[in-house]
Coordinates of C-alpha atoms in Angstrom, one line a residue:
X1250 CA 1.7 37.7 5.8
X1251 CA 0.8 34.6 7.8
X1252 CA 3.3 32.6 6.2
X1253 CA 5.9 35.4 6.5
X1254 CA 5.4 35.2 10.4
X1255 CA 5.8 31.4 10.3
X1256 CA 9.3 31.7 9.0
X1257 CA 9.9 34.0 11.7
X1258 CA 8.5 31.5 14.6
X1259 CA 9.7 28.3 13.4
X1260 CA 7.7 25.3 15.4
X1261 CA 5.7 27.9 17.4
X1262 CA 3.1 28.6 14.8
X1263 CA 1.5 24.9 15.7
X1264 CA 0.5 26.1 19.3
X1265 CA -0.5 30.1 17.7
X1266 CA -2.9 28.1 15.2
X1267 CA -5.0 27.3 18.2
X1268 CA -6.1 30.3 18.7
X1269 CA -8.2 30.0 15.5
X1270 CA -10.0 27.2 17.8
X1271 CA -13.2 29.4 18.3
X1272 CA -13.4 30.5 14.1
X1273 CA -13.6 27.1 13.7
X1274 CA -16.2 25.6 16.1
X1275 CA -18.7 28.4 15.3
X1276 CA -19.1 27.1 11.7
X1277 CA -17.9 23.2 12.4
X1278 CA -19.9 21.4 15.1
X1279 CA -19.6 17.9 14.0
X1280 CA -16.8 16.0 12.6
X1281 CA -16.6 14.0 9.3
X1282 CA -18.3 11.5 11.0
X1283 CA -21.2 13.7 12.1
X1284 CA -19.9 13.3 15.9
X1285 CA -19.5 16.5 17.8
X1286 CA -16.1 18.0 18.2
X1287 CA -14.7 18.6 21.2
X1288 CA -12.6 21.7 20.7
X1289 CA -11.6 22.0 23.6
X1290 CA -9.7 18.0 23.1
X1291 CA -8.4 20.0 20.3
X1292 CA -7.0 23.0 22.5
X1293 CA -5.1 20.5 24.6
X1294 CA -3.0 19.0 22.1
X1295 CA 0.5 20.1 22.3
X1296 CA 1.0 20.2 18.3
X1297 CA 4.3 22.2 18.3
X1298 CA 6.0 18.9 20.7
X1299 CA 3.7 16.2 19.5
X1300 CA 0.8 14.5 20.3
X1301 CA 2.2 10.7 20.4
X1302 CA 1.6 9.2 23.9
X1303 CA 5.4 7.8 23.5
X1304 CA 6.6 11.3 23.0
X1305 CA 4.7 12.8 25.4
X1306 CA 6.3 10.3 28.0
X1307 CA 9.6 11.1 26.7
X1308 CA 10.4 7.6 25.3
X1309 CA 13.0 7.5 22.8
X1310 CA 11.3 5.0 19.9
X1311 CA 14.5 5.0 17.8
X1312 CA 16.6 3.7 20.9
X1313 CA 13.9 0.7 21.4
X1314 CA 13.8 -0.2 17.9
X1315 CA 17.3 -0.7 17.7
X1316 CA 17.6 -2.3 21.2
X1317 CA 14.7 -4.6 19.6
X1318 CA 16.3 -5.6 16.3
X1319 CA 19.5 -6.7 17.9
X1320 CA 18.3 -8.8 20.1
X1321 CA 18.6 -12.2 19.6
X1322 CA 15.9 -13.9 17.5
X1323 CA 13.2 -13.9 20.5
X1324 CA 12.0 -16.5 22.7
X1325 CA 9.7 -16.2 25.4
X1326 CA 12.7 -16.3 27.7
X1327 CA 14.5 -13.7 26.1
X1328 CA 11.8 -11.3 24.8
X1329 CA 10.4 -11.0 28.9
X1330 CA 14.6 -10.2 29.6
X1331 CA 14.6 -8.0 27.1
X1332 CA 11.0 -6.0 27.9
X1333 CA 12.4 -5.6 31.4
X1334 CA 14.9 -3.2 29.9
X1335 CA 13.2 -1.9 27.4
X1336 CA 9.4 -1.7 26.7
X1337 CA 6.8 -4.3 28.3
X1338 CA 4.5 -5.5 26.8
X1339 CA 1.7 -3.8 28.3
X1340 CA 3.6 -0.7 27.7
X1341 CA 3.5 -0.8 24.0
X1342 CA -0.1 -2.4 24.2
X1343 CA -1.0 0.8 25.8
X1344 CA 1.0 3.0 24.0
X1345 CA -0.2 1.8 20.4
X1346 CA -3.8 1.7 21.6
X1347 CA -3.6 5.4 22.6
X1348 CA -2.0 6.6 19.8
X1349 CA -4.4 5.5 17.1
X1350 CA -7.8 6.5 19.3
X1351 CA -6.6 9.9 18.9
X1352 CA -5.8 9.7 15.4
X1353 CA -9.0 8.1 14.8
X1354 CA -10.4 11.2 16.8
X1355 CA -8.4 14.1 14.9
X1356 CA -8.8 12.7 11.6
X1357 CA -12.0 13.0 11.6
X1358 CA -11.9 16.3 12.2
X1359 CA -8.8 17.4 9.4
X1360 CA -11.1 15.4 7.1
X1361 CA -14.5 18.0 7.6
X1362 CA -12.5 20.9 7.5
X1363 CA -12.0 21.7 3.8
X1364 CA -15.7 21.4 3.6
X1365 CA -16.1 23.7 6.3
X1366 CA -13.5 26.2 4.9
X1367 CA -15.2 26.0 1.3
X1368 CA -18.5 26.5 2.3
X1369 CA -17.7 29.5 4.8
X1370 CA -19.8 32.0 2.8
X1371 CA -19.8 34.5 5.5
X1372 CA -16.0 34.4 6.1
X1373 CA -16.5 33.3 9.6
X1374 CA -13.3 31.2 9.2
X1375 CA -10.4 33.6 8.0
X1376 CA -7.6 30.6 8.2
X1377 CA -6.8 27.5 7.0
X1378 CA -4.0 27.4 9.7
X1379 CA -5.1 25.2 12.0
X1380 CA -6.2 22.7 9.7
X1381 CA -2.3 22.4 8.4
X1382 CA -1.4 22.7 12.1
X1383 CA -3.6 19.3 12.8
X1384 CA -2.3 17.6 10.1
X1385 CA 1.3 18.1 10.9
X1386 CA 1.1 16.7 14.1
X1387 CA -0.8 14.1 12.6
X1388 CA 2.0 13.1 10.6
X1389 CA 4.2 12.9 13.4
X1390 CA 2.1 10.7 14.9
X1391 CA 1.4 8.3 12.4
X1392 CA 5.3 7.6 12.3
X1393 CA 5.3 7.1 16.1
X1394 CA 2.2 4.4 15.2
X1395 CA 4.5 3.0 12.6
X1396 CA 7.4 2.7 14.8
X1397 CA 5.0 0.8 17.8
X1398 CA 4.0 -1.6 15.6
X1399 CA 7.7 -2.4 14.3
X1400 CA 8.7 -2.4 17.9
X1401 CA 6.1 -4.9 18.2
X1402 CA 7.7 -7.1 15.0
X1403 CA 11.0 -6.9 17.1
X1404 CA 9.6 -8.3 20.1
X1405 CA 8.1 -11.2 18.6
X1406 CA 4.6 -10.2 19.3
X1407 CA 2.9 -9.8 15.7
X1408 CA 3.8 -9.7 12.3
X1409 CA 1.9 -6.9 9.9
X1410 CA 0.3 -8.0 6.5
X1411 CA -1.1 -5.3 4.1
X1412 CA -4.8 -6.2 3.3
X1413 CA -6.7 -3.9 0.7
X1414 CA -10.3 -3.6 2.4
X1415 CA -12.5 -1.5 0.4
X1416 CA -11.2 1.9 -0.8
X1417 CA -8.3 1.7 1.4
X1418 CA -4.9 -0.6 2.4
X1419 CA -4.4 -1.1 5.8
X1420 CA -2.0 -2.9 7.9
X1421 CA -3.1 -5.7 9.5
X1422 CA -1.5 -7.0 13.0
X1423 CA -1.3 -11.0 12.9
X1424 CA -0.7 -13.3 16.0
X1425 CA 3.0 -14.9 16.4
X1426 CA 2.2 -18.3 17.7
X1427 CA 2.9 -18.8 21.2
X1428 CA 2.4 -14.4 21.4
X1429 CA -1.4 -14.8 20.8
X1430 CA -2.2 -15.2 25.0
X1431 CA 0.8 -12.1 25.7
X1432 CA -1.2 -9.2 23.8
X1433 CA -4.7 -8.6 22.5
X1434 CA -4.8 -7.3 19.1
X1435 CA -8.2 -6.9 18.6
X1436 CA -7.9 -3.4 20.6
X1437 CA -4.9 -2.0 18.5
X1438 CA -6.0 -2.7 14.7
X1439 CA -6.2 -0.2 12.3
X1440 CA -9.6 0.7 11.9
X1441 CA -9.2 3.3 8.8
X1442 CA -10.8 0.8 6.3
X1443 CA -13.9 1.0 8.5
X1444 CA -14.0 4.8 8.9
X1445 CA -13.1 5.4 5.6
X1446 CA -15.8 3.4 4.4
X1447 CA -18.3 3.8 6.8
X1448 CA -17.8 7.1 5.3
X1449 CA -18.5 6.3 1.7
X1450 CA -21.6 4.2 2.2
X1451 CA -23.4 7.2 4.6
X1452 CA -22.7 9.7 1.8
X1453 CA -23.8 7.2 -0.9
X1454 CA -27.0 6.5 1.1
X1455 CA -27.6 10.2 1.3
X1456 CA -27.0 10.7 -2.7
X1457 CA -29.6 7.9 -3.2
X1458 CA -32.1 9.6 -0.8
X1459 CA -31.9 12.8 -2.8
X1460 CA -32.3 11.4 -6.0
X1461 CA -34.6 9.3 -5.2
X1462 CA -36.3 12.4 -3.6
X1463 CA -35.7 14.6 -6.5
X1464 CA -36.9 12.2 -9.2
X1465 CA -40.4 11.6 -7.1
X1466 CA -40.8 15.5 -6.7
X1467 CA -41.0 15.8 -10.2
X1468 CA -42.9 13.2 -11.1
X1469 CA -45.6 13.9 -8.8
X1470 CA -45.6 18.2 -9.0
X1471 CA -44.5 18.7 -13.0
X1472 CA -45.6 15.2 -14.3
X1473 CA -43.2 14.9 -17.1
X1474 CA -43.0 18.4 -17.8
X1475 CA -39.5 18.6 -19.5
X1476 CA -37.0 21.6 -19.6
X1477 CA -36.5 24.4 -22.1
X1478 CA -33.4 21.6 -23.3
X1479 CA -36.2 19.1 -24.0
X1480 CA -34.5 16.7 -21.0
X1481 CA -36.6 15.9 -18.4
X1482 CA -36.2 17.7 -14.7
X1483 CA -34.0 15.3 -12.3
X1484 CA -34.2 12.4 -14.9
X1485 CA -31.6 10.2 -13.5
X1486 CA -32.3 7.6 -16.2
X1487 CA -35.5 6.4 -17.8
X1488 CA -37.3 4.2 -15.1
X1489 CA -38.4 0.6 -16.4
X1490 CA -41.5 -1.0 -14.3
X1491 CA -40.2 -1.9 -11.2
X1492 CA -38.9 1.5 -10.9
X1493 CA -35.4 1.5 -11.5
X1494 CA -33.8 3.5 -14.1
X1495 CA -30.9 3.2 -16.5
X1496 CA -28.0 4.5 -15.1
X1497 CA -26.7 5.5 -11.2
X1498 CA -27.8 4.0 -8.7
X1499 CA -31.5 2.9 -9.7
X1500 CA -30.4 0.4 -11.2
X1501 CA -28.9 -0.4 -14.9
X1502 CA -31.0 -1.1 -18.4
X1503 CA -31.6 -4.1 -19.6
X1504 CA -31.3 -7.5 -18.7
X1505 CA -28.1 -9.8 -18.3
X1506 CA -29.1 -11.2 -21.7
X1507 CA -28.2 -8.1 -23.5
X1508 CA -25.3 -8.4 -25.9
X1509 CA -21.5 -7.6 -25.1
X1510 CA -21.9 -4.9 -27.7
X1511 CA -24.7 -3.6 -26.0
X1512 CA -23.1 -3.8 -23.0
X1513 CA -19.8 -1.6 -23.9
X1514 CA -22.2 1.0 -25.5
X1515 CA -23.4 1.2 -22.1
X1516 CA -20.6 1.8 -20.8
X1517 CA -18.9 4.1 -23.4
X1518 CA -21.9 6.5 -23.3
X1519 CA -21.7 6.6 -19.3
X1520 CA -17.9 6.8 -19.4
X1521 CA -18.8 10.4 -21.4
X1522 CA -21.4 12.1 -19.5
X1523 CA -20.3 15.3 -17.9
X1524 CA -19.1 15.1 -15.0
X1525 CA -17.4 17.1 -11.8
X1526 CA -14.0 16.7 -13.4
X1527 CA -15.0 19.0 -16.5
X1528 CA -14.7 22.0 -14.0
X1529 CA -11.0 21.7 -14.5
X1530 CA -10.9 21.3 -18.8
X1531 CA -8.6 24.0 -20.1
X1532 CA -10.1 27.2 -22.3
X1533 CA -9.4 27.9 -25.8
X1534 CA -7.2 31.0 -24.7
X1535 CA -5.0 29.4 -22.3
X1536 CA -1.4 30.3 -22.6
X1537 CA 1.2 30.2 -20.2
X1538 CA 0.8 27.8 -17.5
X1539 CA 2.9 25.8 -14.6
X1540 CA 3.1 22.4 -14.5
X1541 CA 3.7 20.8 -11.0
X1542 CA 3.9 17.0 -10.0
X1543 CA 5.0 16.0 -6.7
X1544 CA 6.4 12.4 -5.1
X1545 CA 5.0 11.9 -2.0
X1546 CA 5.3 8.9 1.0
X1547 CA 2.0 7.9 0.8
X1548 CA -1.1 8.9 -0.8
X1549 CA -3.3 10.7 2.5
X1550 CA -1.8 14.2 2.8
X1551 CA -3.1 14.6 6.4
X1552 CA -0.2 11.2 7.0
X1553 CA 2.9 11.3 5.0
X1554 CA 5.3 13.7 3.5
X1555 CA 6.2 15.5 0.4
X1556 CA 9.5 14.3 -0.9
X1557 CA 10.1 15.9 -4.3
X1558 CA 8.7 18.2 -6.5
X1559 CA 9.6 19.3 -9.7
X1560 CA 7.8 22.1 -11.8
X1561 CA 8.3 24.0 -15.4
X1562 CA 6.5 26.5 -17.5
X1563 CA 5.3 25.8 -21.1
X1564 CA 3.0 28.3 -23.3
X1565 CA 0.3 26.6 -24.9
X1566 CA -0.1 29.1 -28.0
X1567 CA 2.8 32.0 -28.0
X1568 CA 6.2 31.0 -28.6
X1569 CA 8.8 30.1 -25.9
X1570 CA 10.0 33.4 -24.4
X1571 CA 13.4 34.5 -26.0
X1572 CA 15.1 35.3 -23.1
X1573 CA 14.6 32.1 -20.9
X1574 CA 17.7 29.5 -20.9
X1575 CA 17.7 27.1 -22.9
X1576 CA 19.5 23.4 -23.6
X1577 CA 18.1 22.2 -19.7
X1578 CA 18.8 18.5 -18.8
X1579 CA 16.3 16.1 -17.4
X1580 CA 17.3 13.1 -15.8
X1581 CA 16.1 10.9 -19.1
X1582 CA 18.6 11.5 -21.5
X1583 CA 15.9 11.5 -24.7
X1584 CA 13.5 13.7 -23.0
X1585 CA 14.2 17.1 -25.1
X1586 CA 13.1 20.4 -23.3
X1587 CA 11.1 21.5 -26.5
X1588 CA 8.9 24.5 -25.6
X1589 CA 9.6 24.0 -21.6
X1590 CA 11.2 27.0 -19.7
X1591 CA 12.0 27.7 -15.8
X1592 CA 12.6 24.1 -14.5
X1593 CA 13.0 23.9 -11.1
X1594 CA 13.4 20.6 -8.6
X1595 CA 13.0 20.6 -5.2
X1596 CA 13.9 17.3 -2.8
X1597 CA 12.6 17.5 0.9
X1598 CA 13.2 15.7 3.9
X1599 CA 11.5 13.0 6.4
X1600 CA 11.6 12.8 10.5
X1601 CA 13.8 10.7 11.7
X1602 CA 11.2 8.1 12.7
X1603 CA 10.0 7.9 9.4
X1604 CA 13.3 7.6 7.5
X1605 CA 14.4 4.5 9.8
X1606 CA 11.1 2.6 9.4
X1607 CA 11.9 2.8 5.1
X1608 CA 9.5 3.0 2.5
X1609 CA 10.0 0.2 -0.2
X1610 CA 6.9 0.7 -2.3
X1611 CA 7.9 4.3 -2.8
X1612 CA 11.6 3.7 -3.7
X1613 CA 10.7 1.0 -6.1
X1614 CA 8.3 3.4 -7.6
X1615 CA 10.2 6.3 -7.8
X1616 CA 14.0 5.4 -7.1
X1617 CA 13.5 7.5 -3.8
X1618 CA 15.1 6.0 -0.6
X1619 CA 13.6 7.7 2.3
X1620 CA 16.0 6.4 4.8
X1621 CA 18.6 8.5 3.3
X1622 CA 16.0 12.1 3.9
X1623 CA 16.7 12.7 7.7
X1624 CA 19.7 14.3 7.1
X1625 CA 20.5 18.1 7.3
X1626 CA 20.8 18.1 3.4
X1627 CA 16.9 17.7 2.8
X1628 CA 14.6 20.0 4.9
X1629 CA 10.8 18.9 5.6
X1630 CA 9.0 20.7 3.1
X1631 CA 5.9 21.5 6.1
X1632 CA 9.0 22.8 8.4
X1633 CA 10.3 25.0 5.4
X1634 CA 8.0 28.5 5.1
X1635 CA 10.1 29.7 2.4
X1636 CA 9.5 27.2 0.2
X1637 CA 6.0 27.1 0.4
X1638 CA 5.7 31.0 -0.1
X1639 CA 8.1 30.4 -3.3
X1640 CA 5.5 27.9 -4.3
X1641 CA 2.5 29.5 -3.5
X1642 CA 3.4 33.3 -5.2
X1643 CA 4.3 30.5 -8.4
X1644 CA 0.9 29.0 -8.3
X1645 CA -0.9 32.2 -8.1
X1646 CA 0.5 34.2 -11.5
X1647 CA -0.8 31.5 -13.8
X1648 CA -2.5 28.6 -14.2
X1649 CA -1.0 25.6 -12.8
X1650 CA -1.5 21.9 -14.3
X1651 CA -1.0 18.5 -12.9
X1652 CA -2.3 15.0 -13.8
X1653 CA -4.8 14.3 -11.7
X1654 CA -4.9 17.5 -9.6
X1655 CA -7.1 16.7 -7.1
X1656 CA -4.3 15.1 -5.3
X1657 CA -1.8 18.0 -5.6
X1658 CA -4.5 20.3 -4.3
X1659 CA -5.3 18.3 -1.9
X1660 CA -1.3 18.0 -0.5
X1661 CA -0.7 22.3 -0.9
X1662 CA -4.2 22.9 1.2
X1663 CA -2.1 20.9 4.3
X1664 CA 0.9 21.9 3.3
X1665 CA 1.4 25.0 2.2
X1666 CA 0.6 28.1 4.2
X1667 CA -1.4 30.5 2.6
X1668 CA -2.6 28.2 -0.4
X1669 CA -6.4 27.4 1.0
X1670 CA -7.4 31.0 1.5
X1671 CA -5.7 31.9 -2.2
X1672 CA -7.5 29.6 -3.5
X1673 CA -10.9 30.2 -1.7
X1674 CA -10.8 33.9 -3.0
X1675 CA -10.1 33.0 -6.5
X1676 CA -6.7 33.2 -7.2
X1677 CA -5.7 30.3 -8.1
X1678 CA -6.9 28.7 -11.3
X1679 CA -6.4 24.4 -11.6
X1680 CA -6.4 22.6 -14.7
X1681 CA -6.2 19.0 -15.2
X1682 CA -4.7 16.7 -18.1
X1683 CA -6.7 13.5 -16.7
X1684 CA -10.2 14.7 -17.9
X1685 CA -8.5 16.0 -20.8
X1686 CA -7.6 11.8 -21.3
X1687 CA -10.8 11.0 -20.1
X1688 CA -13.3 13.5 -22.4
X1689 CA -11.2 14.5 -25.6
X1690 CA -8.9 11.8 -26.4
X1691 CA -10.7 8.8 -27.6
X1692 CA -7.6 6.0 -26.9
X1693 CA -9.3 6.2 -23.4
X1694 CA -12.0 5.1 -23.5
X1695 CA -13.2 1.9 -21.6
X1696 CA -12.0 -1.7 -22.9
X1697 CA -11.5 -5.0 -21.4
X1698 CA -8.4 -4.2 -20.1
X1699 CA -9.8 -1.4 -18.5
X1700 CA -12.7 -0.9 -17.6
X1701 CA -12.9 2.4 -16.5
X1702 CA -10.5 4.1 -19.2
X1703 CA -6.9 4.1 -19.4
X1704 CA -6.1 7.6 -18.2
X1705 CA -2.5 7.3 -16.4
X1706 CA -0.3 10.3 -17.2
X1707 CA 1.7 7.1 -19.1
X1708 CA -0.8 6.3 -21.1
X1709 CA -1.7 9.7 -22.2
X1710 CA 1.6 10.6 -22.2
X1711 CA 2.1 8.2 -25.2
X1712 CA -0.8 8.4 -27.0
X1713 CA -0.1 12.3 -27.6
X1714 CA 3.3 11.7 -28.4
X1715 CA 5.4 12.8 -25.5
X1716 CA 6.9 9.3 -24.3
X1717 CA 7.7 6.5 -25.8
X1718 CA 6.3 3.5 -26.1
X1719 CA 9.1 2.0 -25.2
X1720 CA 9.5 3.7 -22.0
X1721 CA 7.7 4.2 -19.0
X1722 CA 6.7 7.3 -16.1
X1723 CA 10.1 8.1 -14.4
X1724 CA 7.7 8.6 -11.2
X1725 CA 9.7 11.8 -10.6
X1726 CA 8.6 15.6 -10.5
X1727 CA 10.0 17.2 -13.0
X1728 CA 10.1 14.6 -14.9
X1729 CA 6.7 13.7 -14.8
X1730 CA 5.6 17.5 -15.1
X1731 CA 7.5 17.6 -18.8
X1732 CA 5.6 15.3 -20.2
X1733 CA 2.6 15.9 -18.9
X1734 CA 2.9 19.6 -20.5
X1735 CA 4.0 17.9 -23.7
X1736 CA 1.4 15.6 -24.2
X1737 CA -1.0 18.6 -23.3
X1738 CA 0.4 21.3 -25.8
X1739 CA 0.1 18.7 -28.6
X1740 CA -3.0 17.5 -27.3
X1741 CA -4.4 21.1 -27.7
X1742 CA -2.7 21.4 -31.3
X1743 CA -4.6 18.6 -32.7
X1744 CA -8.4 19.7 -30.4
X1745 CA -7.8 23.0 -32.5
X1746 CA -6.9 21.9 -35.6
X1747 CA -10.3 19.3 -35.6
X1748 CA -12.3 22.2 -33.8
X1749 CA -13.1 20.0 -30.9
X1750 CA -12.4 20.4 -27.3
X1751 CA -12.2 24.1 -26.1
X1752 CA -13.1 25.1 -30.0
X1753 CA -16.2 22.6 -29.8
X1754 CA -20.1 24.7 -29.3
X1755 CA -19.7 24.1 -25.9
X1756 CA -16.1 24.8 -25.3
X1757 CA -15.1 27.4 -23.0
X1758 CA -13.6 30.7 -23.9
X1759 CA -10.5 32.1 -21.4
X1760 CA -7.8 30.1 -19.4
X1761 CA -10.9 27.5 -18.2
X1762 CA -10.0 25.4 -15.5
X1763 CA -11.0 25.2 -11.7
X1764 CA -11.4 27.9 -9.6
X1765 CA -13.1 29.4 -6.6
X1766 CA -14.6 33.1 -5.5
X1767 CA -15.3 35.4 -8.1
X1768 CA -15.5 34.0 -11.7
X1769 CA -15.0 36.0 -14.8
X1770 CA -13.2 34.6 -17.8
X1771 CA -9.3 35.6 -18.1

């Protein structure tokens, strides 16, 4: 019903998701950054206008960007004329500054609240609303940074180089000689390589702690006393004499002297242990399911925008339904529909800011040119109700599949309205091809060439037959999503036939797959 009433409100459902302000801070203190939150910060944000300090001064960032790139090539002469006019220096200093403090501020707080909502036992939080509220100001936002720091290209005040630093890319501001004494950069760099970090080594430290805790409790209370399995309690590796063990991070066995053979063995029989991304293998009865793939501007759902999605229906063990259509087209001329029924593609939209700042590393990937999305022909897929209800009443009658579906998931639980409290009571069930790759097809597994496995939806797409070698990923929904399925359904036929997999002793009977709330097997 929620997302019913937000097709009846348009916009005004941002400022109506604060009023979920006080579920929230009863259950969520502290941010992803174990800071406190200030809700009422939070309260005070005008989500439904946006939150961009440009905006809220009523500055029109298109109209200076334009001024700014026709302007002749800039001198100091001519770049002070044309600041007069347009935007100082100072001004955009300012403006830029402000902007990403707050961002800084509310993404730490979009970033805690799927733990919060997941871990809500008592129900204390009943929506996910204001979380997708957050974000899609958020979004906003991060285009208005985008834009300041073009305007700021314009100007002749900085160029921006992309720097990988850690887990994440970030763009970095560099001086313009003769600009360096004009504006102080230091001040308005990004700093999401140092949260997101930061991040990463506090929760490693804390893993460590616990192990380290875990494996000394049982060494000192149980003494080697092993479990009913024969394996020992909390053994996190066998522990050599300066303590350290043989896997994680105590430490790895054996010395640097040990062979290369040795070495990859290692390796191989880590790359196999069970891990969290079992949760989503498939059961030996699945049948019908929906595959789903989306195309997105970016990979950080709380900062860019879904621009396509394409999704299609396969049966995994009875036969095509008689009824459906049949002879469908996809845009690569060999790919045969096969088993597939109910394709569907959907193309969304981008602001305006975002469609005049461009997006070359998404339309060399997938063909996509984002500066042509601001028009009325392709609607924003978080201002579009509809579409997510269509979505979300798809998702829930079956299984749905994707390549790596953490990253799906993590898009519809921002996106779509009514998907995180569907699939906190159990009615959504996920399952994933990648650990399929990863645990069951053995052309994965780790080599020189990589090191980790080779678990792309290409890769595994072509070992199991459903792309060529000769081709590659089209990088488009639907496109992607029928070969995914494919690969999976053939994938499954030969698991079967060699009793492995879902027909292995420790297989899993039903649909399988993720899924929260009350479990029983389907």
């Amino acid at each position: 019903m929620q997302s019913m009433n937000e097709a009846k409100t348009g916009r005004s459902w941002l400022t109506e998701a604060k009023q979920d302000i006080n579920q929230w801070l009863a259950s969520m203190p502290k941010n992803a950054d174990n800071q406190l939150i200030d809700w009422q910060w939070v309260a005070s944000l005008d989500l439904e206008h946006g939150i961009g300090a440009a905006q809220s001064q009523n500055i029109d960032l298109i109209a200076v960007l334009n001024a700014a790139d026709t302007a002749l090539l800039p001198t100091p002469e001519t770049t002070d004329s044309m600041q007069d006019s347009v935007l100082s220096v100072q001004q955009l200093h300012n403006l830029l500054k402000k902007d990403l403090a707050v961002r800084d501020r509310l993404e730490s707080i979009i970033a805690q609240c799927n733990t919060a909502f997941m871990t809500d036992f008592d129900r204390l939080i009943a929506s996910y609303r204001l979380p997708r509220a957050l974000a899609y100001a958020n979004r906003r936002l991060c285009d208005e940074i985008a834009m300041l720091r073009r305007i700021g290209v314009a100007m002749g005040l900085w160029t921006i180089a992309e720097e990988r630093r850690g887990r994440v890319t970030v763009p970095v501001l560099q001086p313009v000689a003769g600009a360096d004494n004009r504006v102080n950069l230091d001040n308005i760099q990004d700093r999401t390589a140092q949260i997101v970090n930061g991040r990463a080594e506090r929760r490693a430290a804390e893993r460590e702690q616990k192990r380290a805790s875990d494996y000394a409790m049982s060494r000192a209370n149980l003494s080697g006393v092993t479990s009913p399995g024969s394996s020992r309690v909390f053994d996190y590796g066998a522990l050599d004499s300066t303590g350290k063990g043989s896997s994680g991070s105590f430490g790895s066995f054996g010395s640097s002297a040990d062979s290369a053979e040795d070495a990859q063995a290692r390796r191989l029989a880590d790359y196999k242990k069970s891990d969290w991304r079992d949760a989503y293998l498939p059961g030996r009865d699945l049948d019908t399911v929906m595959g789903i793939d989306i195309e997105t501007t970016g990979t950080d759902p709380a900062r860019v925008y879904i621009i396509d999605a394409g999704f299609e229906f396969m049966n995994m063990i009875s036969p095509r339904p008689a009824g459906e259509p049949s002879g469908y087209c996809y845009e690569q001329g060999y790919y045969e529909a096969g088993d597939a029924y109910g394709q569907a593609r959907l193309s969304f939209g981008v602001p305006a800011q975002n469609a005049l700042l461009g997006n070359p590393l998404i339309l060399d990937l997938t063909g996509i040119d984002v500066r042509d999305r601001a028009g009325m022909d392709f609607r924003l897929f978080d201002e579009w109700p509809e579409a997510q209800v269509g979505l979300l009443q798809r998702l829930e009658q079956q299984p749905y599949v994707a390549h790596n579906a953490r990253f799906e998931h993590s898009f519809f639980m921002l996106n779509v309205a009514g998907y995180a409290e569907s699939y906190r009571a159990g009615n959504i069930t996920i399952i994933d091809t990648l650990p399929m790759s990863r645990r069951w097809d053995e052309g994965s597994i780790p080599d020189d060439e990589h090191p980790y496995g080779n678990n792309t939806l290409d890769a595994y797409a072509k070992r199991q037959g459903a792309l060529d070698a000769s081709q590659n990923e089209r990088h488009l929904g639907l496109e992607d999503t029928h070969i995914m399925l494919v690969a999976m359904k053939h994938h499954l036929g030969v698991l079967h036939a060699e009793g492995r997999g879902p027909w292995s002793a420790a297989g899993r009977p039903g649909n399988g797959g993720k899924r929260c709330g009350k479990r029983w097997w389907a």
